Amino acid sequence: MLLVMKFGGTSVANAERINNVAGRIKRKYDSGNKVVVVLSAQGDTTDDLIDKAHEINKNPSKREMDMLLATGEQQSVALMCMALEAKKVPCVSLNADQCRIYATSDYSNARIKDINTQRLKNELDAGKVVIVTGFQGINRKGDVVTLGRGGSDTSAVALAAKLKADLCEIYTDVDGVYTGDPRIIKYARKLDEISYDEMLEFASLGAQVLHNRSVELAKKYNVNLVVRSSLSNAEGTIVKEGAKVESMLISGVAVDKNVSRISIIGVDDKPGTAYKLFSELAKKNVSVDIILQSIGRDGKKDISFTIARSDVNDAMSAIESVKSRINYESVDHKENVAKVSIVGAGMATNAGVAALFFEATYSAGVNVNMISTSEIKISILVDEKDADYAANAIHDKFMLQASAIRH
Ligand code: ADP
Ligand code: ASP
Ligand code: MG
């Protein structure tokens, strides 16, 4: 069997954990599997490197940032190989360049385009375990680029897809995908399986247990994907096509605190205003999430939208540059907001979901600032201080009472 095993930062945080993971890898190797391992940087290394950079320059170029951050993963793979060497397991570590992981040029947020697996296959055929740096690729210039925070999951799934691996295992610090972040949701419970579509929505809405692009790729290439713990032998969660979350209306609740709200007050109420604004934001690569527009009055209206906090500076300069074309009166920017969402394929065919959702926010006494819905999700924007409380209230409402409104 050809196996891709990915271990996240906490799973390789120190020497003991590395040795523990090496033991796990050895067991798979000894039972006759071909094994490719993908690693993240140890513990808080990526955050520490970011802090280090900011001590020197508050606004470093993305290229140099990627150059720096990519070193975290390189440390992990070398250390893991050393642990395997000590256990007499033949192995080799490869960075993105050596592994020929080709990606787009977008520093700090690149996408994997292709992988030339020749070297990798040669190493596997020579009987070695291959340990690959997650989170990074090389662009057309040959520069190292990173794949966005949490991107090692995507490296693992891309390798599994390209190698047509039998299984891609994502080892992390929880037993699997839960109905909500177990650090926030008190009564969260583990799911045995979840569909690619629900997981994709879940990951995009803030469930950081899987990088959203990894799920996109897994769906596209039908990768057998499982999320499980590196610290226990508990069965994980299988992510697959058409999985049914047993008789549950929703598969879970997600909280995203990496959100900012921008309101543009008093823009011209005429055709083309939204186009001018959002195309300027798009030019600056700012992704806009929830959009709310007020009813026009006296030729003026307000437009509010949410973006990632890291995009605020770019958004503000885009808004400034479009000022004379949309004639706004003022701009208001709110940082301490959060998005709380529910996800579930069962929602599309069940009346009463929205009522139950807002009953929960009402009884929790939480004020809702913005709402956005799709076939399989409802998202609201709330004050950050209310987010965890609201998420628990919504979670418990659905887990405990949802059966009441099933047909
Ligand atoms: P790794 O370093 O292994 O990639 P991450 O921190 O990226 O780990 O992802 C695992 C974390 O994701 C968990 O510790 C948990 O707090 C968080 N998480 C958020 N939502 C969920 C969820 N629905 N199910 C499980 N974990 C979740
Ligand atoms: N080390 C990177 C991060 O912290 C990538 C990853 O862990 O997946 O975001
Ligand atoms: Mg992660």
PDB file of C-alpha atoms and ligand atoms in Angstrom, residues 6 150 153 208-209, ligand 3:
ATOM      1  CA  LYS A   6       0.960  14.127   7.366  1.00  0.00           C
ATOM      2  CA  GLY A 150      -2.316  25.464   7.513  1.00  0.00           C
ATOM      3  CA  ASP A 153      -2.531  19.511   4.643  1.00  0.00           C
ATOM      4  CA  GLN A 208      -8.928  24.844  10.790  1.00  0.00           C
ATOM      5  CA  VAL A 209      -8.575  21.087  11.273  1.00  0.00           C
TER       6      VAL A 209
HETATM    7 MG    MG B   3      -3.190  22.551  10.358  1.00  0.00          MG
END
